Structures are given as structure tokens and as C-alpha cells.
Short mmCIF file of C-alpha atoms and ligand atoms in Angstrom, two decimals:
data_model
loop_
_atom_site.label_atom_id
_atom_site.label_comp_id
_atom_site.label_asym_id
_atom_site.label_seq_id
_atom_site.Cartn_x
_atom_site.Cartn_y
_atom_site.Cartn_z
CA MET F 1 -19.37 -4.83 24.71
CA ARG F 2 -16.26 -6.87 23.96
CA THR F 3 -12.94 -6.10 25.59
CA VAL F 4 -9.62 -6.15 23.75
CA LYS F 5 -6.42 -5.78 25.74
CA ALA F 6 -4.06 -3.00 24.71
CA SER F 7 -1.19 -5.43 25.29
CA ASP F 8 -2.67 -7.82 22.66
CA ILE F 9 -2.89 -4.96 20.17
CA LYS F 10 0.71 -4.04 20.81
CA ALA F 11 1.96 -7.65 20.47
CA ASN F 12 0.02 -8.20 17.23
CA VAL F 13 1.25 -4.95 15.70
CA THR F 14 4.84 -5.87 16.55
CA HIS F 15 4.46 -9.19 14.67
CA MET F 16 2.70 -7.52 11.75
CA CYS F 17 5.53 -5.03 11.28
CA ILE F 18 8.19 -7.74 11.31
CA ASP F 19 6.26 -10.20 9.12
CA ALA F 20 5.16 -7.57 6.59
CA ASN F 21 8.80 -6.65 6.03
CA ARG F 22 9.91 -10.29 5.66
CA TYR F 23 7.16 -12.06 3.73
CA LEU F 24 5.54 -10.85 0.53
CA PRO F 25 1.83 -11.73 0.46
CA GLU F 26 0.80 -14.76 -1.62
CA ASP F 27 -1.27 -12.69 -4.04
CA VAL F 28 1.78 -10.53 -4.83
CA LEU F 29 4.03 -13.57 -5.35
CA ASN F 30 1.42 -15.20 -7.60
CA ARG F 31 0.99 -12.03 -9.63
CA LEU F 32 4.75 -11.70 -10.10
CA ASP F 33 4.80 -15.25 -11.49
CA GLU F 34 1.83 -14.65 -13.80
CA CYS F 35 3.38 -11.47 -15.19
CA ALA F 36 6.84 -13.03 -15.52
CA ALA F 37 5.32 -15.77 -17.70
CA ARG F 38 4.04 -13.14 -20.14
CA GLU F 39 7.40 -11.41 -20.61
CA THR F 40 9.52 -12.01 -23.70
CA SER F 41 12.44 -9.67 -22.94
CA PRO F 42 15.35 -11.53 -21.24
CA THR F 43 15.97 -8.47 -19.03
CA ALA F 44 12.38 -8.38 -17.79
CA ILE F 45 12.42 -12.13 -17.15
CA GLU F 46 15.68 -11.77 -15.21
CA ILE F 47 14.26 -8.91 -13.09
CA PHE F 48 11.26 -11.05 -12.15
CA ARG F 49 13.63 -13.89 -11.25
CA GLN F 50 15.59 -11.53 -9.00
CA LEU F 51 12.42 -10.24 -7.33
CA ARG F 52 11.39 -13.83 -6.56
CA GLU F 53 14.88 -14.67 -5.31
CA ASN F 54 14.86 -11.56 -3.10
CA ALA F 55 11.50 -12.57 -1.60
CA ALA F 56 12.74 -16.12 -0.94
CA LEU F 57 15.93 -14.84 0.71
CA ALA F 58 14.00 -12.45 2.96
CA ALA F 59 11.69 -15.25 4.09
CA GLU F 60 14.62 -17.60 4.66
CA THR F 61 17.03 -15.24 6.44
CA GLY F 62 14.65 -12.87 8.21
CA LEU F 63 16.28 -9.88 6.53
CA PRO F 64 13.88 -7.19 5.29
CA LEU F 65 12.55 -7.42 1.73
CA CYS F 66 13.91 -3.92 1.05
CA GLN F 67 16.33 -1.55 2.77
CA ASP F 68 13.50 0.99 2.88
CA CYS F 69 11.22 -0.53 5.51
CA GLY F 70 8.88 2.38 5.06
CA LEU F 71 6.72 4.53 7.23
CA ALA F 72 4.29 2.27 9.05
CA VAL F 73 0.74 3.02 7.91
CA PHE F 74 -2.26 1.51 9.70
CA PHE F 75 -5.89 1.30 8.69
CA VAL F 76 -8.07 0.40 11.65
CA GLU F 77 -11.73 -0.57 11.79
CA ILE F 78 -12.96 -0.62 15.36
CA GLY F 79 -16.44 -1.84 16.22
CA GLU F 80 -18.70 0.41 18.28
CA ASP F 81 -18.98 -2.46 20.78
CA VAL F 82 -15.25 -2.79 21.41
CA LYS F 83 -13.61 -1.48 24.55
CA ILE F 84 -9.81 -1.22 24.80
CA GLU F 85 -8.52 -2.20 28.22
CA GLY F 86 -5.19 -1.16 29.67
CA GLY F 87 -4.24 1.59 27.27
CA SER F 88 -5.32 3.56 24.23
CA LEU F 89 -5.68 2.25 20.70
CA LYS F 90 -3.26 4.73 19.15
CA GLU F 91 -0.64 4.35 21.86
CA SER F 92 -0.79 0.53 21.60
CA ILE F 93 -0.34 0.61 17.84
CA THR F 94 2.54 3.07 18.05
CA ALA F 95 4.23 1.09 20.83
CA GLY F 96 3.83 -2.17 18.86
CA MET F 97 5.24 -0.55 15.74
CA VAL F 98 8.27 0.87 17.60
CA GLN F 99 8.92 -2.57 19.13
CA GLY F 100 8.54 -4.33 15.77
CA TYR F 101 10.93 -2.02 13.96
CA GLN F 102 13.42 -2.44 16.80
CA ASP F 103 13.15 -6.23 17.18
CA GLY F 104 13.07 -6.86 13.43
CA TYR F 105 16.13 -4.68 12.75
CA LEU F 106 14.01 -2.68 10.34
CA ARG F 107 15.25 0.65 9.07
CA LYS F 108 13.68 3.63 10.79
CA SER F 109 12.77 6.14 8.10
CA SER F 110 10.82 8.83 9.96
CA CYS F 111 12.52 12.22 10.28
CA ASP F 112 11.90 15.91 10.93
CA PRO F 113 10.87 17.55 7.64
CA PHE F 114 13.27 20.50 8.08
CA THR F 115 16.30 19.27 10.02
CA ARG F 116 15.96 15.74 8.54
CA LYS F 117 16.93 14.41 12.00
CA ASN F 118 15.68 10.84 12.35
CA THR F 119 13.02 10.37 15.05
CA GLY F 120 15.00 7.24 15.94
CA ASN F 121 12.13 4.78 16.28
CA ASN F 122 10.06 5.17 13.07
CA ALA F 123 7.39 7.01 15.10
CA PRO F 124 4.88 8.35 14.60
CA ALA F 125 2.84 5.50 13.20
CA ILE F 126 0.36 6.83 10.63
CA ILE F 127 -3.03 5.64 11.81
CA HIS F 128 -6.41 5.96 10.07
CA ILE F 129 -9.31 4.88 12.29
CA ASP F 130 -12.86 4.09 11.19
CA LEU F 131 -15.64 3.45 13.69
CA VAL F 132 -17.85 0.62 12.36
CA PRO F 133 -20.79 -1.39 13.71
CA GLY F 134 -20.03 -4.58 15.66
CA ASP F 135 -17.52 -5.90 18.17
CA LYS F 136 -14.49 -6.61 16.01
CA LEU F 137 -11.17 -4.81 15.75
CA LYS F 138 -9.39 -5.09 12.40
CA ILE F 139 -5.94 -3.67 11.76
CA TRP F 140 -4.13 -3.50 8.45
CA MET F 141 -0.45 -2.54 8.40
CA MET F 142 1.44 -1.31 5.33
CA ALA F 143 5.18 -0.67 5.15
CA LYS F 144 5.13 2.21 2.67
CA GLY F 145 8.47 3.05 1.09
CA GLY F 146 9.47 6.58 0.14
CA GLY F 147 10.35 5.93 -3.50
CA SER F 148 6.84 4.94 -4.54
CA GLU F 149 5.08 7.33 -2.15
CA ASN F 150 7.02 10.23 -3.72
CA MET F 151 5.43 9.42 -7.07
CA SER F 152 1.87 9.66 -5.70
CA ARG F 153 -0.30 12.69 -6.45
CA VAL F 154 -3.64 14.30 -5.67
CA ILE F 155 -5.52 16.73 -7.91
CA LEU F 156 -8.95 18.36 -7.99
CA LEU F 157 -10.09 18.01 -11.58
CA ALA F 158 -12.95 19.93 -13.15
CA PRO F 159 -16.03 17.68 -13.22
CA ALA F 160 -16.22 18.02 -17.02
CA GLU F 161 -12.92 16.16 -17.33
CA GLY F 162 -14.73 12.95 -16.44
CA TRP F 163 -13.27 9.49 -17.01
CA ALA F 164 -11.11 10.68 -19.94
CA GLY F 165 -9.42 13.26 -17.68
CA ILE F 166 -8.97 10.75 -14.88
CA LYS F 167 -7.42 8.17 -17.19
CA LYS F 168 -5.09 10.73 -18.75
CA PHE F 169 -3.88 11.94 -15.35
CA VAL F 170 -3.26 8.45 -13.96
CA VAL F 171 -1.44 7.16 -17.04
CA ASN F 172 0.69 10.34 -17.29
CA ARG F 173 1.56 10.03 -13.60
CA ILE F 174 2.93 6.53 -14.07
CA ALA F 175 4.70 7.55 -17.30
CA GLU F 176 6.40 10.47 -15.54
CA ALA F 177 7.27 8.32 -12.54
CA GLY F 178 9.21 5.96 -14.82
CA SER F 179 11.62 3.76 -12.88
CA ASN F 180 11.43 5.85 -9.66
CA PRO F 181 8.76 3.81 -7.85
CA CYS F 182 10.53 0.46 -8.51
CA PRO F 183 8.06 -1.02 -11.00
CA PRO F 184 6.14 -3.16 -11.57
CA VAL F 185 3.83 -1.01 -9.49
CA ILE F 186 0.36 -1.37 -8.08
CA VAL F 187 -1.75 1.73 -8.65
CA GLY F 188 -4.36 2.81 -6.12
CA VAL F 189 -6.83 5.36 -7.48
CA GLY F 190 -9.21 7.34 -5.28
CA ILE F 191 -12.00 9.05 -7.22
CA GLY F 192 -14.36 11.42 -5.41
CA GLY F 193 -14.57 12.35 -1.75
CA ASN F 194 -12.64 15.58 -1.20
CA PHE F 195 -9.09 16.87 -0.81
CA GLU F 196 -8.27 14.54 2.11
CA ILE F 197 -10.58 11.59 1.41
CA ALA F 198 -9.39 10.82 -2.14
CA PRO F 199 -5.76 10.00 -1.16
CA ILE F 200 -6.84 7.90 1.81
CA MET F 201 -9.16 5.90 -0.47
CA ALA F 202 -6.36 5.50 -3.03
CA LYS F 203 -4.00 4.11 -0.39
CA LYS F 204 -6.55 1.82 1.26
CA ALA F 205 -7.54 0.46 -2.18
CA LEU F 206 -4.02 -1.00 -2.43
CA LEU F 207 -4.98 -3.51 0.26
CA ARG F 208 -7.50 -5.28 -2.00
CA PRO F 209 -5.88 -8.57 -3.13
CA LEU F 210 -4.22 -8.51 -6.54
CA GLY F 211 -6.37 -10.12 -9.20
CA GLU F 212 -9.56 -9.33 -7.26
CA PRO F 213 -11.52 -6.77 -9.29
CA HIS F 214 -13.77 -4.09 -7.81
CA PRO F 215 -17.12 -5.62 -6.82
CA ASP F 216 -18.97 -3.17 -9.09
CA PRO F 217 -18.49 -4.51 -12.66
CA ALA F 218 -18.55 -0.95 -14.08
CA ILE F 219 -15.61 0.08 -11.86
CA ALA F 220 -13.86 -3.24 -12.49
CA LYS F 221 -14.01 -2.44 -16.22
CA LEU F 222 -12.29 0.91 -15.59
CA GLU F 223 -9.58 -0.82 -13.54
CA ALA F 224 -8.94 -3.25 -16.42
CA GLU F 225 -8.85 -0.37 -18.93
CA LEU F 226 -6.29 1.54 -16.86
CA LEU F 227 -4.16 -1.57 -16.37
CA VAL F 228 -3.92 -2.13 -20.13
CA GLU F 229 -3.10 1.55 -20.81
CA ILE F 230 -0.39 1.66 -18.14
CA ASN F 231 1.19 -1.55 -19.37
CA THR F 232 1.36 -0.25 -22.93
CA LEU F 233 3.83 2.38 -21.61
CA GLY F 234 6.53 -0.30 -21.78
CA ILE F 235 8.39 0.97 -18.69
CA GLY F 236 8.63 -2.63 -17.52
CA PRO F 237 10.14 -4.23 -14.41
CA MET F 238 12.54 -1.79 -12.70
CA GLY F 239 12.13 0.54 -15.67
CA LEU F 240 14.22 -1.62 -17.98
CA GLY F 241 11.45 -2.30 -20.49
CA GLY F 242 8.85 -5.03 -20.76
CA GLU F 243 5.19 -5.93 -20.75
CA THR F 244 4.66 -5.37 -17.03
CA THR F 245 4.78 -1.82 -15.73
CA CYS F 246 1.80 -2.41 -13.45
CA LEU F 247 0.67 -5.52 -11.56
CA ASP F 248 -2.84 -4.25 -10.89
CA VAL F 249 -5.02 -1.16 -10.58
CA LYS F 250 -7.34 -0.70 -7.61
CA ILE F 251 -10.02 1.99 -7.75
CA ALA F 252 -12.08 3.30 -4.83
CA VAL F 253 -14.99 5.68 -5.39
CA ALA F 254 -16.99 8.03 -3.13
CA PRO F 255 -19.50 10.84 -3.72
CA CYS F 256 -17.98 14.31 -4.11
CA HIS F 257 -18.96 17.99 -4.28
CA LEU F 258 -20.81 18.86 -7.48
CA ALA F 259 -18.13 21.45 -8.33
CA SER F 260 -15.19 19.01 -7.94
CA LEU F 261 -13.75 15.79 -9.25
CA PRO F 262 -11.11 14.83 -6.65
CA LEU F 263 -8.56 12.31 -7.88
CA ALA F 264 -5.67 10.69 -6.03
CA VAL F 265 -3.08 8.25 -7.34
CA ASN F 266 -1.16 6.24 -4.77
CA VAL F 267 1.76 4.35 -6.26
CA GLN F 268 2.89 1.15 -4.58
CA CYS F 269 6.14 -0.51 -5.59
CA HIS F 270 6.46 -4.24 -6.30
CA SER F 271 7.46 -4.71 -2.65
CA ALA F 272 3.82 -4.50 -1.56
CA ARG F 273 4.31 -5.27 2.10
CA HIS F 274 1.20 -5.48 4.23
CA LYS F 275 -0.44 -7.60 6.90
CA GLU F 276 -3.81 -7.68 8.60
CA VAL F 277 -5.17 -9.00 11.84
CA GLU F 278 -8.60 -9.30 13.43
CA LEU F 279 -8.84 -9.17 17.21
S1 SF4 E 301 10.10 1.97 -3.87
FE1 SF4 E 301 9.72 0.03 -2.78
S2 SF4 E 301 11.22 -1.44 -3.60
FE2 SF4 E 301 11.88 0.64 -4.18
S3 SF4 E 301 13.33 1.24 -2.58
FE3 SF4 E 301 11.30 2.04 -1.98
S4 SF4 E 301 10.38 0.44 -0.70
FE4 SF4 E 301 12.11 -0.49 -1.77
#
């Protein structure tokens, strides 16, 4: 049994929240550059230049990458041989998140769904925990903005719809979303599971590095097919037209009920802010 201090979890989560909101991951920056090089429209090229400038300014000044610092979403894998000392896992993550959003001057976006009164500290953190073999504790943090999350959808298709139905739904979703999710987007697709598993898979799939295809070549081929179809929509960077509507498509698959074909589409904006830590 390995012991991890609750105070270490809290301190790491605080840093993750601040850093995620200041520094775009390398894979995202590289992908922006690759896609910018393929654009021919002056407007699209200029938008990519502004996105790069924005990222550089955030890193230099410590100001957040976007005014919407998002709800703080955490995916946690905790080994069966890990013991948390001095507090609970969920409380440590929430406390670290509250501290990070406070210390980093990050906008708190969490509110009551009816009164719309702000909770004041971005709480609650949204935490998904998986118990896994081993003695490691891994935490991924995403700052998930409202504009792109609003464009996400889940549907239970009829099994007969198959890949053609899935593709149609995903492409239509991005077409209907238009400029709302601040394209170029990253599209997470959860296929299978059930009503609650599919959207969780779709969101977690967004954490796979850009440019890294699914390990199963058959699924990787579907990702590539979807990416081409979405980019032929011509929505382009910030919806102003161009070759790049989507930076990458990430699919996750799980077995499902024989009467269902669950499908979830999680839309991530270009400001794909996330961090991970292993304790
Ligand atoms: S969708 Fe993303 S880039 Fe656009 S406002 Fe929201 S967080 Fe910011």
C-alpha cells in the first residue's frame, strides 16, 4: 500500500488549474501551426496568428487564455494500492481547484441552474474516479468552457443506423454548431456504453494528444474519415471560413446493449486547456 498525502493532491490540483488556464499544451500549439500552414484564406491565416499570439501573451503575462476559465473537470485513476492520508480524495481535489481559481484570478463560472447565482468559488469540481490496479494516482484536469460544452450532444441511435448514422449525426452536430464553439474544434466521440457512459468516454477521449490516432487501426480510420468530412464543412477558424473547422477527432468505444447504439459528441474549442499529474 502506498500513501499519498491529501495536501499533495490539493497543491498539485491548484497548480494544474492555474497552468492549464495559462499554457496551451504543446500538441495543441503544434496542431494550430500545422493547420495554419494549410490555409489559403487571409482571414483564416490571420485567425491562426491571433490564436498563437493569444497563447503567447497568456504564457508571458499569466493572464488566462480565455475569459471563460470553464468548469473544472477531473478524470482520476486511483490504484487499488493507494491510501490517501489526511483527507479525502474528492475534498482535496475540490479544495485545490478552489485555491487555484482564486490564486490564478480565474473566472468562476459555476452557478445555480435556476437562480443563476454564482457559487462564488467555481465549486463543485466535476470529478470522475476510476479504480485501477496498482499504486499510482493519476489526475487529469480540463478547464471546459461553456460555449463548446453547449454544442455537445448525446443520442441513443437505433443499432441499424451503424457507422453511417453515427457519421451523419456527428457531422451535422458540428455543422449546426457553426461558430458557437469557437472553432477550430476538437471532437470527442463516445460510441457504445449506455446513456451515461457514452458522454464520459467522449469527454475523456479529448485528452488523447492531437495527432495521436486511436490504437486500433480500424477506429483510427473512422477518426480520419470524420476529420475529413468535418473539415469539408468550411466553417473554418472562428467560423469565418477556411480549411480547418476541426483540429482532430478522438473516438472512444465500449460494448453496449444489443438494442441500443449510444453516441455522444463532446465539442472542445481551440482553447483545449488540460493538465495531468501522476502522484
Ligand atoms: S468556447 Fe472556448 S474559446 Fe470560446 S469562449 Fe468558451 S472557453 Fe473560450
